[in-house]
Amino acid sequence: MQLWQQFPKLKVPQLSSQQLTRWLRPSSLKRFVSLFLIGVSMSVAISSCSGPGADTSSSSSGGSSAAGAKGNVELTLVSFAVTRAAHEKIIPQFVEQWKKEHNQNVSFNQSYGGSGSQTRAVIDGLEADVVHLALALDTKKIEKAGLIQPGWEQESPEDGIVSKSVAAIVTREGNPKGIKTWEDLAKPGVSVITANPKTSGGARWNFLALWGSVTKTGADETKALDLTTKVIKNAPILPRDAREASDVFFKQGQGDALINYENEMILAGQNGEKLPYVVPDVNISIDNPIAVVDKNVDKHGTREVAEAFVKFLYTPEAQREFANVGFRPVDPTVAKEVESKFPKVKTLFTVKDLGGWDEIQSKFFEDGAVFDKIQAKA
């Protein structure tokens, strides 16, 4: 008998293109070689102990897999606050599907809060398996901390963007100042509430909506600087984050207008708070990314389930749940189904249109950059 005939037949898993890309990375390749050598050693041991008539191969049926033999699995999802309503509907659907297909129970630890604070928590040790954050800049911070491998954007559809919104302007009842456009926020006598983009990820979207409303409609950056400077001058206070800004506007009664997310206004309306707001027809696509936290899933042994959950978030079922709580879906079919629920935006631009997050951060929000210069004039 040839030497190779003495080894049990090995079943080779079918890898997706994303999984293959990961295994080809140097660190993963080393891990593969190590696991292969361990597997060969174990095969030799089993073969010698089982005798010539033993069958050491495993089989599965009814959609179960080797993962099912591992018992229950637990995932930690860390997300920004307003996604809670959607995830609480989506997670049970995923758990049911995974159980049916893999005969394995999945439970979730869930953490919700401001995107910036959630980002810091993960970097500081909150062992998230999956992060769903308000902006890719936060995800990139986790990447730079060594927890997420570069290239995460290409591992999911839509460059890793799983939910979307646009900026909205909330007004007082009856809109007494007649605010309909970004330019209206720059008028004398209009008091604007927005968070500080130096400390708030959401406020960065607000600032970029103002800036892009000028540069993406044919005007130059001089006029964009003029508009944003006037709006910041009209802001009596720049709260630390979007939640504080909402408290200043609603609870303290300050301001004639509040810049916020459209999805927050829709969700508030569903909860019985009918808030008057307008969606300017020149607007920014507020894109929220999803990513697997590589270091943590490898530590926890949860990569397969985490990647499956991320994939599930792009299904029509999950996208409908996002749409139900005010997010604009990324799935084209679902977007068509719900288009009547959302005001049309004539000119919609993206972060990429403004140069990407690295350029934006350096140009506008670093110390001494455009926003600091605006504040110095305000």
PDB file of C-alpha atoms in Angstrom, residues 63-306:
ATOM      1  CA  GLY A  63     -28.429  21.336   6.617  1.00  0.00           C
ATOM      2  CA  SER A  64     -26.292  20.767   9.685  1.00  0.00           C
ATOM      3  CA  SER A  65     -22.527  21.197   9.504  1.00  0.00           C
ATOM      4  CA  ALA A  66     -19.419  20.591  11.556  1.00  0.00           C
ATOM      5  CA  ALA A  67     -20.162  23.895  13.235  1.00  0.00           C
ATOM      6  CA  GLY A  68     -23.296  22.354  14.694  1.00  0.00           C
ATOM      7  CA  ALA A  69     -21.195  19.956  16.718  1.00  0.00           C
ATOM      8  CA  LYS A  70     -19.493  22.846  18.477  1.00  0.00           C
ATOM      9  CA  GLY A  71     -22.544  23.769  20.514  1.00  0.00           C
ATOM     10  CA  ASN A  72     -23.893  27.264  20.967  1.00  0.00           C
ATOM     11  CA  VAL A  73     -22.108  30.325  19.615  1.00  0.00           C
ATOM     12  CA  GLU A  74     -22.260  33.898  20.878  1.00  0.00           C
ATOM     13  CA  LEU A  75     -21.681  37.044  18.831  1.00  0.00           C
ATOM     14  CA  THR A  76     -21.151  40.581  20.109  1.00  0.00           C
ATOM     15  CA  LEU A  77     -22.627  43.304  17.922  1.00  0.00           C
ATOM     16  CA  VAL A  78     -21.544  46.889  18.591  1.00  0.00           C
ATOM     17  CA  SER A  79     -23.556  49.527  16.740  1.00  0.00           C
ATOM     18  CA  PHE A  80     -24.619  53.162  16.831  1.00  0.00           C
ATOM     19  CA  ALA A  81     -27.735  53.973  18.782  1.00  0.00           C
ATOM     20  CA  VAL A  82     -30.450  54.418  16.181  1.00  0.00           C
ATOM     21  CA  THR A  83     -29.902  51.000  14.586  1.00  0.00           C
ATOM     22  CA  ARG A  84     -31.255  49.194  17.648  1.00  0.00           C
ATOM     23  CA  ALA A  85     -34.846  49.125  16.395  1.00  0.00           C
ATOM     24  CA  ALA A  86     -33.772  47.455  13.142  1.00  0.00           C
ATOM     25  CA  HIS A  87     -31.312  44.970  14.646  1.00  0.00           C
ATOM     26  CA  GLU A  88     -33.832  43.807  17.233  1.00  0.00           C
ATOM     27  CA  LYS A  89     -36.053  42.710  14.320  1.00  0.00           C
ATOM     28  CA  ILE A  90     -33.253  41.340  12.141  1.00  0.00           C
ATOM     29  CA  ILE A  91     -31.346  39.267  14.695  1.00  0.00           C
ATOM     30  CA  PRO A  92     -34.174  36.793  15.476  1.00  0.00           C
ATOM     31  CA  GLN A  93     -34.588  36.156  11.741  1.00  0.00           C
ATOM     32  CA  PHE A  94     -30.892  35.406  11.353  1.00  0.00           C
ATOM     33  CA  VAL A  95     -30.851  33.186  14.455  1.00  0.00           C
ATOM     34  CA  GLU A  96     -33.784  31.172  13.095  1.00  0.00           C
ATOM     35  CA  GLN A  97     -32.192  30.772   9.670  1.00  0.00           C
ATOM     36  CA  TRP A  98     -28.801  29.741  11.091  1.00  0.00           C
ATOM     37  CA  LYS A  99     -30.446  27.177  13.371  1.00  0.00           C
ATOM     38  CA  LYS A 100     -32.363  25.722  10.460  1.00  0.00           C
ATOM     39  CA  GLU A 101     -29.344  25.533   8.144  1.00  0.00           C
ATOM     40  CA  HIS A 102     -26.588  24.626  10.644  1.00  0.00           C
ATOM     41  CA  ASN A 103     -28.391  23.106  13.643  1.00  0.00           C
ATOM     42  CA  GLN A 104     -26.575  25.544  15.913  1.00  0.00           C
ATOM     43  CA  ASN A 105     -27.902  28.119  18.356  1.00  0.00           C
ATOM     44  CA  VAL A 106     -26.607  31.693  18.032  1.00  0.00           C
ATOM     45  CA  SER A 107     -27.049  34.320  20.724  1.00  0.00           C
ATOM     46  CA  PHE A 108     -26.118  37.991  20.538  1.00  0.00           C
ATOM     47  CA  ASN A 109     -24.637  40.465  22.950  1.00  0.00           C
ATOM     48  CA  GLN A 110     -25.702  43.908  21.731  1.00  0.00           C
ATOM     49  CA  SER A 111     -24.220  47.299  22.532  1.00  0.00           C
ATOM     50  CA  TYR A 112     -25.643  50.585  21.237  1.00  0.00           C
ATOM     51  CA  GLY A 113     -24.442  54.144  21.664  1.00  0.00           C
ATOM     52  CA  GLY A 114     -22.860  57.083  19.889  1.00  0.00           C
ATOM     53  CA  SER A 115     -20.687  55.922  17.011  1.00  0.00           C
ATOM     54  CA  GLY A 116     -17.597  57.716  18.315  1.00  0.00           C
ATOM     55  CA  SER A 117     -17.929  56.338  21.831  1.00  0.00           C
ATOM     56  CA  GLN A 118     -18.614  52.848  20.505  1.00  0.00           C
ATOM     57  CA  THR A 119     -15.484  53.070  18.386  1.00  0.00           C
ATOM     58  CA  ARG A 120     -13.387  54.046  21.386  1.00  0.00           C
ATOM     59  CA  ALA A 121     -14.910  51.228  23.440  1.00  0.00           C
ATOM     60  CA  VAL A 122     -13.942  48.617  20.844  1.00  0.00           C
ATOM     61  CA  ILE A 123     -10.415  49.996  20.587  1.00  0.00           C
ATOM     62  CA  ASP A 124     -10.179  50.009  24.382  1.00  0.00           C
ATOM     63  CA  GLY A 125     -11.197  46.369  24.729  1.00  0.00           C
ATOM     64  CA  LEU A 126     -14.916  45.827  24.046  1.00  0.00           C
ATOM     65  CA  GLU A 127     -14.565  42.566  22.089  1.00  0.00           C
ATOM     66  CA  ALA A 128     -17.008  43.163  19.262  1.00  0.00           C
ATOM     67  CA  ASP A 129     -17.307  40.491  16.601  1.00  0.00           C
ATOM     68  CA  VAL A 130     -19.201  42.849  14.278  1.00  0.00           C
ATOM     69  CA  VAL A 131     -19.322  46.663  14.219  1.00  0.00           C
ATOM     70  CA  HIS A 132     -22.043  48.706  12.500  1.00  0.00           C
ATOM     71  CA  LEU A 133     -21.035  52.351  12.796  1.00  0.00           C
ATOM     72  CA  ALA A 134     -22.273  55.729  11.619  1.00  0.00           C
ATOM     73  CA  LEU A 135     -19.342  56.483   9.342  1.00  0.00           C
ATOM     74  CA  ALA A 136     -16.422  54.675   7.754  1.00  0.00           C
ATOM     75  CA  LEU A 137     -13.993  57.019   9.495  1.00  0.00           C
ATOM     76  CA  ASP A 138     -14.852  55.284  12.784  1.00  0.00           C
ATOM     77  CA  THR A 139     -14.374  51.841  11.259  1.00  0.00           C
ATOM     78  CA  LYS A 140     -11.005  52.943   9.909  1.00  0.00           C
ATOM     79  CA  LYS A 141      -9.951  53.957  13.420  1.00  0.00           C
ATOM     80  CA  ILE A 142     -10.562  50.372  14.538  1.00  0.00           C
ATOM     81  CA  GLU A 143      -8.614  49.192  11.494  1.00  0.00           C
ATOM     82  CA  LYS A 144      -5.686  51.455  12.424  1.00  0.00           C
ATOM     83  CA  ALA A 145      -5.778  49.991  15.932  1.00  0.00           C
ATOM     84  CA  GLY A 146      -4.994  46.610  14.366  1.00  0.00           C
ATOM     85  CA  LEU A 147      -8.364  44.968  15.057  1.00  0.00           C
ATOM     86  CA  ILE A 148      -9.771  44.997  11.521  1.00  0.00           C
ATOM     87  CA  GLN A 149      -7.685  43.975   8.549  1.00  0.00           C
ATOM     88  CA  PRO A 150      -7.353  46.429   5.627  1.00  0.00           C
ATOM     89  CA  GLY A 151      -9.705  45.809   2.741  1.00  0.00           C
ATOM     90  CA  TRP A 152     -12.837  45.255   4.837  1.00  0.00           C
ATOM     91  CA  GLU A 153     -14.806  47.497   2.445  1.00  0.00           C
ATOM     92  CA  GLN A 154     -14.396  44.976  -0.367  1.00  0.00           C
ATOM     93  CA  GLU A 155     -15.637  42.037   1.681  1.00  0.00           C
ATOM     94  CA  SER A 156     -19.288  43.088   1.562  1.00  0.00           C
ATOM     95  CA  PRO A 157     -21.566  44.565  -1.106  1.00  0.00           C
ATOM     96  CA  GLU A 158     -21.789  48.331  -1.568  1.00  0.00           C
ATOM     97  CA  ASP A 159     -18.218  48.853  -0.289  1.00  0.00           C
ATOM     98  CA  GLY A 160     -19.284  47.705   3.153  1.00  0.00           C
ATOM     99  CA  ILE A 161     -22.195  50.170   3.426  1.00  0.00           C
ATOM    100  CA  VAL A 162     -25.251  48.381   4.832  1.00  0.00           C
ATOM    101  CA  SER A 163     -27.608  51.261   5.716  1.00  0.00           C
ATOM    102  CA  LYS A 164     -28.070  54.815   4.493  1.00  0.00           C
ATOM    103  CA  SER A 165     -29.770  58.060   5.375  1.00  0.00           C
ATOM    104  CA  VAL A 166     -29.644  61.735   4.433  1.00  0.00           C
ATOM    105  CA  ALA A 167     -29.477  64.950   6.425  1.00  0.00           C
ATOM    106  CA  ALA A 168     -32.666  66.654   7.546  1.00  0.00           C
ATOM    107  CA  ILE A 169     -33.463  70.068   9.001  1.00  0.00           C
ATOM    108  CA  VAL A 170     -35.868  69.952  11.939  1.00  0.00           C
ATOM    109  CA  THR A 171     -37.860  73.143  12.528  1.00  0.00           C
ATOM    110  CA  ARG A 172     -40.215  74.536  15.095  1.00  0.00           C
ATOM    111  CA  GLU A 173     -43.933  73.860  14.698  1.00  0.00           C
ATOM    112  CA  GLY A 174     -45.246  75.680  11.655  1.00  0.00           C
ATOM    113  CA  ASN A 175     -41.692  76.480  10.501  1.00  0.00           C
ATOM    114  CA  PRO A 176     -42.014  80.191  11.413  1.00  0.00           C
ATOM    115  CA  LYS A 177     -38.621  81.065   9.874  1.00  0.00           C
ATOM    116  CA  GLY A 178     -39.560  79.444   6.542  1.00  0.00           C
ATOM    117  CA  ILE A 179     -36.505  77.175   6.491  1.00  0.00           C
ATOM    118  CA  LYS A 180     -36.371  74.870   3.465  1.00  0.00           C
ATOM    119  CA  THR A 181     -32.789  74.859   2.205  1.00  0.00           C
ATOM    120  CA  TRP A 182     -29.239  74.884   3.545  1.00  0.00           C
ATOM    121  CA  GLU A 183     -28.928  78.518   2.490  1.00  0.00           C
ATOM    122  CA  ASP A 184     -31.830  79.409   4.782  1.00  0.00           C
ATOM    123  CA  LEU A 185     -29.714  78.371   7.771  1.00  0.00           C
ATOM    124  CA  ALA A 186     -27.235  81.133   6.937  1.00  0.00           C
ATOM    125  CA  LYS A 187     -29.807  83.947   7.091  1.00  0.00           C
ATOM    126  CA  PRO A 188     -29.472  86.584   9.812  1.00  0.00           C
ATOM    127  CA  GLY A 189     -31.660  85.876  12.828  1.00  0.00           C
ATOM    128  CA  VAL A 190     -31.824  82.101  12.304  1.00  0.00           C
ATOM    129  CA  SER A 191     -30.509  80.120  15.258  1.00  0.00           C
ATOM    130  CA  VAL A 192     -29.079  76.709  14.271  1.00  0.00           C
ATOM    131  CA  ILE A 193     -28.355  73.755  16.541  1.00  0.00           C
ATOM    132  CA  THR A 194     -25.766  71.257  15.351  1.00  0.00           C
ATOM    133  CA  ALA A 195     -23.170  69.217  17.183  1.00  0.00           C
ATOM    134  CA  ASN A 196     -19.454  69.948  17.036  1.00  0.00           C
ATOM    135  CA  PRO A 197     -17.818  68.049  14.133  1.00  0.00           C
ATOM    136  CA  LYS A 198     -14.567  67.954  16.098  1.00  0.00           C
ATOM    137  CA  THR A 199     -16.222  65.623  18.615  1.00  0.00           C
ATOM    138  CA  SER A 200     -19.253  64.198  16.791  1.00  0.00           C
ATOM    139  CA  GLY A 201     -19.275  61.874  13.811  1.00  0.00           C
ATOM    140  CA  GLY A 202     -22.854  62.844  13.034  1.00  0.00           C
ATOM    141  CA  ALA A 203     -21.908  66.506  12.993  1.00  0.00           C
ATOM    142  CA  ARG A 204     -19.297  65.766  10.341  1.00  0.00           C
ATOM    143  CA  TRP A 205     -22.116  64.628   8.090  1.00  0.00           C
ATOM    144  CA  ASN A 206     -23.938  67.902   8.840  1.00  0.00           C
ATOM    145  CA  PHE A 207     -20.902  69.988   7.933  1.00  0.00           C
ATOM    146  CA  LEU A 208     -20.267  68.029   4.735  1.00  0.00           C
ATOM    147  CA  ALA A 209     -23.925  68.409   3.724  1.00  0.00           C
ATOM    148  CA  LEU A 210     -23.530  72.183   3.979  1.00  0.00           C
ATOM    149  CA  TRP A 211     -20.195  72.258   2.153  1.00  0.00           C
ATOM    150  CA  GLY A 212     -21.241  69.892  -0.626  1.00  0.00           C
ATOM    151  CA  SER A 213     -24.535  71.699  -1.178  1.00  0.00           C
ATOM    152  CA  VAL A 214     -22.371  74.470  -2.641  1.00  0.00           C
ATOM    153  CA  THR A 215     -19.474  72.652  -4.312  1.00  0.00           C
ATOM    154  CA  LYS A 216     -21.668  69.963  -5.879  1.00  0.00           C
ATOM    155  CA  THR A 217     -24.039  72.453  -7.479  1.00  0.00           C
ATOM    156  CA  GLY A 218     -21.504  74.405  -9.499  1.00  0.00           C
ATOM    157  CA  ALA A 219     -20.100  76.923  -7.030  1.00  0.00           C
ATOM    158  CA  ASP A 220     -16.535  77.054  -5.746  1.00  0.00           C
ATOM    159  CA  GLU A 221     -15.022  76.423  -2.328  1.00  0.00           C
ATOM    160  CA  THR A 222     -14.905  80.130  -1.514  1.00  0.00           C
ATOM    161  CA  LYS A 223     -18.700  80.199  -1.536  1.00  0.00           C
ATOM    162  CA  ALA A 224     -18.800  76.928   0.398  1.00  0.00           C
ATOM    163  CA  LEU A 225     -16.586  78.431   3.067  1.00  0.00           C
ATOM    164  CA  ASP A 226     -18.834  81.500   3.197  1.00  0.00           C
ATOM    165  CA  LEU A 227     -21.996  79.416   3.692  1.00  0.00           C
ATOM    166  CA  THR A 228     -20.557  77.138   6.352  1.00  0.00           C
ATOM    167  CA  THR A 229     -19.030  80.087   8.219  1.00  0.00           C
ATOM    168  CA  LYS A 230     -22.391  81.889   8.320  1.00  0.00           C
ATOM    169  CA  VAL A 231     -24.200  78.765   9.561  1.00  0.00           C
ATOM    170  CA  ILE A 232     -21.628  78.170  12.306  1.00  0.00           C
ATOM    171  CA  LYS A 233     -21.919  81.820  13.325  1.00  0.00           C
ATOM    172  CA  ASN A 234     -25.675  81.214  13.662  1.00  0.00           C
ATOM    173  CA  ALA A 235     -25.038  78.340  16.075  1.00  0.00           C
ATOM    174  CA  PRO A 236     -25.229  79.633  19.660  1.00  0.00           C
ATOM    175  CA  ILE A 237     -23.788  76.375  20.989  1.00  0.00           C
ATOM    176  CA  LEU A 238     -22.026  73.355  19.512  1.00  0.00           C
ATOM    177  CA  PRO A 239     -22.948  70.361  21.689  1.00  0.00           C
ATOM    178  CA  ARG A 240     -20.584  67.424  22.017  1.00  0.00           C
ATOM    179  CA  ASP A 241     -22.699  64.938  20.041  1.00  0.00           C
ATOM    180  CA  ALA A 242     -25.978  64.502  18.177  1.00  0.00           C
ATOM    181  CA  ARG A 243     -27.857  63.363  21.279  1.00  0.00           C
ATOM    182  CA  GLU A 244     -26.859  66.478  23.228  1.00  0.00           C
ATOM    183  CA  ALA A 245     -27.772  68.625  20.238  1.00  0.00           C
ATOM    184  CA  SER A 246     -31.257  67.090  20.202  1.00  0.00           C
ATOM    185  CA  ASP A 247     -31.618  67.746  23.930  1.00  0.00           C
ATOM    186  CA  VAL A 248     -30.631  71.383  23.453  1.00  0.00           C
ATOM    187  CA  PHE A 249     -33.232  71.797  20.718  1.00  0.00           C
ATOM    188  CA  PHE A 250     -36.118  69.795  22.141  1.00  0.00           C
ATOM    189  CA  LYS A 251     -35.691  69.857  25.910  1.00  0.00           C
ATOM    190  CA  GLN A 252     -34.060  73.242  26.366  1.00  0.00           C
ATOM    191  CA  GLY A 253     -36.015  74.899  23.569  1.00  0.00           C
ATOM    192  CA  GLN A 254     -33.012  76.569  21.968  1.00  0.00           C
ATOM    193  CA  GLY A 255     -32.710  77.211  18.236  1.00  0.00           C
ATOM    194  CA  ASP A 256     -34.958  77.634  15.243  1.00  0.00           C
ATOM    195  CA  ALA A 257     -33.561  74.611  13.419  1.00  0.00           C
ATOM    196  CA  LEU A 258     -31.711  71.392  14.218  1.00  0.00           C
ATOM    197  CA  ILE A 259     -29.635  69.441  11.708  1.00  0.00           C
ATOM    198  CA  ASN A 260     -30.210  65.716  12.206  1.00  0.00           C
ATOM    199  CA  TYR A 261     -30.558  62.392  10.363  1.00  0.00           C
ATOM    200  CA  GLU A 262     -33.707  61.734   8.357  1.00  0.00           C
ATOM    201  CA  ASN A 263     -33.992  58.244   9.867  1.00  0.00           C
ATOM    202  CA  GLU A 264     -34.039  59.693  13.397  1.00  0.00           C
ATOM    203  CA  MET A 265     -36.986  61.884  12.458  1.00  0.00           C
ATOM    204  CA  ILE A 266     -38.872  58.979  10.891  1.00  0.00           C
ATOM    205  CA  LEU A 267     -38.281  56.768  13.926  1.00  0.00           C
ATOM    206  CA  ALA A 268     -39.341  59.580  16.272  1.00  0.00           C
ATOM    207  CA  GLY A 269     -42.571  59.907  14.291  1.00  0.00           C
ATOM    208  CA  GLN A 270     -43.218  56.180  14.646  1.00  0.00           C
ATOM    209  CA  ASN A 271     -42.789  56.606  18.396  1.00  0.00           C
ATOM    210  CA  GLY A 272     -45.462  59.294  18.526  1.00  0.00           C
ATOM    211  CA  GLU A 273     -43.279  62.392  18.222  1.00  0.00           C
ATOM    212  CA  LYS A 274     -44.472  64.222  15.109  1.00  0.00           C
ATOM    213  CA  LEU A 275     -41.556  66.525  14.410  1.00  0.00           C
ATOM    214  CA  PRO A 276     -41.680  68.989  11.513  1.00  0.00           C
ATOM    215  CA  TYR A 277     -38.671  68.621   9.256  1.00  0.00           C
ATOM    216  CA  VAL A 278     -37.515  69.132   5.690  1.00  0.00           C
ATOM    217  CA  VAL A 279     -35.117  67.095   3.578  1.00  0.00           C
ATOM    218  CA  PRO A 280     -33.143  69.492   1.335  1.00  0.00           C
ATOM    219  CA  ASP A 281     -33.097  68.325  -2.281  1.00  0.00           C
ATOM    220  CA  VAL A 282     -29.324  68.809  -2.384  1.00  0.00           C
ATOM    221  CA  ASN A 283     -28.003  66.348   0.160  1.00  0.00           C
ATOM    222  CA  ILE A 284     -25.293  63.952   1.265  1.00  0.00           C
ATOM    223  CA  SER A 285     -25.669  60.196   1.384  1.00  0.00           C
ATOM    224  CA  ILE A 286     -25.025  59.293   5.026  1.00  0.00           C
ATOM    225  CA  ASP A 287     -23.472  55.865   4.589  1.00  0.00           C
ATOM    226  CA  ASN A 288     -23.169  53.469   7.542  1.00  0.00           C
ATOM    227  CA  PRO A 289     -20.589  50.660   7.228  1.00  0.00           C
ATOM    228  CA  ILE A 290     -20.576  47.124   8.597  1.00  0.00           C
ATOM    229  CA  ALA A 291     -17.408  45.149   9.322  1.00  0.00           C
ATOM    230  CA  VAL A 292     -16.215  41.967  10.971  1.00  0.00           C
ATOM    231  CA  VAL A 293     -13.621  42.642  13.682  1.00  0.00           C
ATOM    232  CA  ASP A 294     -10.976  40.199  12.502  1.00  0.00           C
ATOM    233  CA  LYS A 295      -8.846  39.981  15.611  1.00  0.00           C
ATOM    234  CA  ASN A 296     -11.849  39.262  17.820  1.00  0.00           C
ATOM    235  CA  VAL A 297     -13.621  36.709  15.628  1.00  0.00           C
ATOM    236  CA  ASP A 298     -10.385  34.778  15.242  1.00  0.00           C
ATOM    237  CA  LYS A 299      -9.919  34.880  19.002  1.00  0.00           C
ATOM    238  CA  HIS A 300     -13.515  33.785  19.646  1.00  0.00           C
ATOM    239  CA  GLY A 301     -13.720  31.278  16.795  1.00  0.00           C
ATOM    240  CA  THR A 302     -16.796  33.067  15.449  1.00  0.00           C
ATOM    241  CA  ARG A 303     -15.679  34.146  11.974  1.00  0.00           C
ATOM    242  CA  GLU A 304     -18.057  31.883  10.059  1.00  0.00           C
ATOM    243  CA  VAL A 305     -21.134  33.041  11.950  1.00  0.00           C
ATOM    244  CA  ALA A 306     -20.060  36.708  12.009  1.00  0.00           C
TER     245      ALA A 306
END
